[in-house]
Amino acid sequence: MSDTEILAGVPGVRHLGSGKVRELFEVDGNLLLVASDRMSAYDYVLETPIPDKGKILTQLSLWWFEQLADVVPNHLVTTDPAMFPVELRDHKDVLSGRSMLCERLSMIEIECVARGYLTGSGLAEYQERGTACGVPLPAGLVDGSRLDYPIFTPAAKAAVGEHDENIDFAETSERVGADLAAEIRDLTLAIYDRAHRIAAERGIILADTKFEFGRRADGTVVLADEVLTPDSSRFWPADQWEPGHAQPSYDKQYVRDWLTSPASGWDRHSGEAPPPLPDEVIERTRARYVEAYERLTGEAFR
Ligand SMILES: CCOC(=O)Cn1cc(-c2ncnc(N)c2C#N)cn1
């Protein structure tokens, strides 16, 4: 029986949805965000879980919420299962460390992306038009170039499994109103600035990251979702940063390298799902998640 089925069977718990790697439940008017051990690569959810990934990324989000508490309020209510409704406390194996009980917000349907470096979809638009989400950029930039200043590159949320659609600030204002668009832009850049500095002090480049915000009934804009994890962000080892080619991903590189090597027997352009990962790749990938957590937080993962 899957975690989702276990939890969905608990009285008072309603399964609201599944993301690529997370599950969302309603519990007594709050939200329960459960991070699975699933990993995605090349737009596929891999069939092989990475042990503890959900717990590591949830604990990392919690640490970032603390680092950012003076910059923006967040949606966290608690992670202590003893504070969860009594029916959930027996599912510690499911919940322990990988779940957050959160305020239920009115979500702002914009993926708020901050980029301090040019890569991914930002690079693709730049190579075509010299802009990123309509923001003009200097000539001569390459994959991995650091931008003169971080930029806000919003996207319209896509259905699960689809790519988000990059939109410009004018479109964002059309969708959510000019004042709110300015507020989420400013918050996104302020959070990125703080997080980039904290990560850089620890030898890690935060190249870009995606935030989601929601609003309370009183209109307060609140940081939601998971934050500043390897699933929502690009983290690069600073000592390997070399503009001009794709940078090594802190967490996914072993998986990508194996999947694109002859050893996997897989063709990423075949339309077929990737094969199961070998134990060594699983273990090394878990170790990278643990290393990212320990380098950023300075705390041992337990
Ligand atoms: C199934 C996985 O999908 C998501 O986690 C994205 N998502 C988040 C919400 C949300 N809705 C109200 N309040 C919140 N605090 C949140 C949060 N976080 C909805 N979808």
CSV table of N, CA and C in Angstrom, one decimal, residues 12 14 16 24-33 75-78 83 85 100-105:
chain,number,residue,atom,x,y,z
A,12,GLY,N,-10.8,11.9,8.0
A,12,GLY,CA,-10.5,13.4,8.2
A,12,GLY,C,-9.4,13.9,7.3
A,14,ARG,N,-8.1,14.2,3.4
A,14,ARG,CA,-8.6,14.2,2.0
A,14,ARG,C,-7.4,14.4,1.1
A,16,LEU,N,-5.7,15.7,-2.0
A,16,LEU,CA,-6.1,16.8,-2.9
A,16,LEU,C,-5.4,16.7,-4.2
A,24,LEU,N,-0.4,16.0,-1.7
A,24,LEU,CA,-1.1,17.1,-1.0
A,24,LEU,C,-2.4,16.6,-0.4
A,25,PHE,N,-2.5,16.8,0.9
A,25,PHE,CA,-3.7,16.3,1.6
A,25,PHE,C,-4.3,17.5,2.3
A,26,GLU,N,-5.7,17.4,2.5
A,26,GLU,CA,-6.3,18.4,3.4
A,26,GLU,C,-6.5,17.7,4.8
A,27,VAL,N,-6.2,18.4,5.8
A,27,VAL,CA,-6.3,17.8,7.2
A,27,VAL,C,-6.9,18.9,8.1
A,28,ASP,N,-8.1,18.8,8.5
A,28,ASP,CA,-8.7,19.7,9.4
A,28,ASP,C,-8.5,21.2,8.9
A,29,GLY,N,-8.7,21.4,7.6
A,29,GLY,CA,-8.6,22.8,7.2
A,29,GLY,C,-7.2,23.3,6.9
A,30,ASN,N,-6.2,22.5,7.3
A,30,ASN,CA,-4.8,22.8,6.9
A,30,ASN,C,-4.5,21.9,5.7
A,31,LEU,N,-3.2,22.1,5.3
A,31,LEU,CA,-2.7,21.2,4.2
A,31,LEU,C,-1.6,20.4,4.7
A,32,LEU,N,-1.5,19.2,4.3
A,32,LEU,CA,-0.4,18.3,4.6
A,32,LEU,C,0.4,18.1,3.3
A,33,LEU,N,1.6,18.5,3.3
A,33,LEU,CA,2.5,18.4,2.2
A,33,LEU,C,3.5,17.3,2.4
A,75,HIS,N,4.2,29.5,5.1
A,75,HIS,CA,2.9,28.8,5.4
A,75,HIS,C,3.0,27.7,6.4
A,76,LEU,N,4.2,27.5,7.0
A,76,LEU,CA,4.4,26.3,7.9
A,76,LEU,C,3.6,26.5,9.2
A,77,VAL,N,2.9,25.4,9.5
A,77,VAL,CA,2.2,25.3,10.8
A,77,VAL,C,3.0,24.5,11.8
A,78,THR,N,3.4,23.3,11.3
A,78,THR,CA,4.2,22.4,12.2
A,78,THR,C,4.7,21.2,11.4
A,83,MET,N,1.8,17.1,16.9
A,83,MET,CA,0.8,18.2,16.7
A,83,MET,C,-0.2,17.9,15.6
A,85,PRO,N,-3.2,15.8,13.7
A,85,PRO,CA,-4.4,15.1,14.2
A,85,PRO,C,-4.1,13.7,14.6
A,100,MET,N,5.0,18.4,6.1
A,100,MET,CA,4.8,19.7,6.7
A,100,MET,C,3.2,19.9,6.8
A,101,LEU,N,2.8,20.3,7.9
A,101,LEU,CA,1.4,20.8,8.0
A,101,LEU,C,1.4,22.3,7.8
A,102,CYS,N,0.6,22.7,6.8
A,102,CYS,CA,0.7,24.1,6.4
A,102,CYS,C,-0.6,24.8,6.4
A,103,GLU,N,-0.6,26.1,6.5
A,103,GLU,CA,-1.8,26.9,6.4
A,103,GLU,C,-2.4,26.8,5.0
A,104,ARG,N,-3.7,26.7,4.9
A,104,ARG,CA,-4.3,26.6,3.5
A,104,ARG,C,-4.4,28.0,3.0
A,105,LEU,N,-3.7,28.3,1.9
A,105,LEU,CA,-3.7,29.7,1.4
A,105,LEU,C,-4.5,29.7,0.1
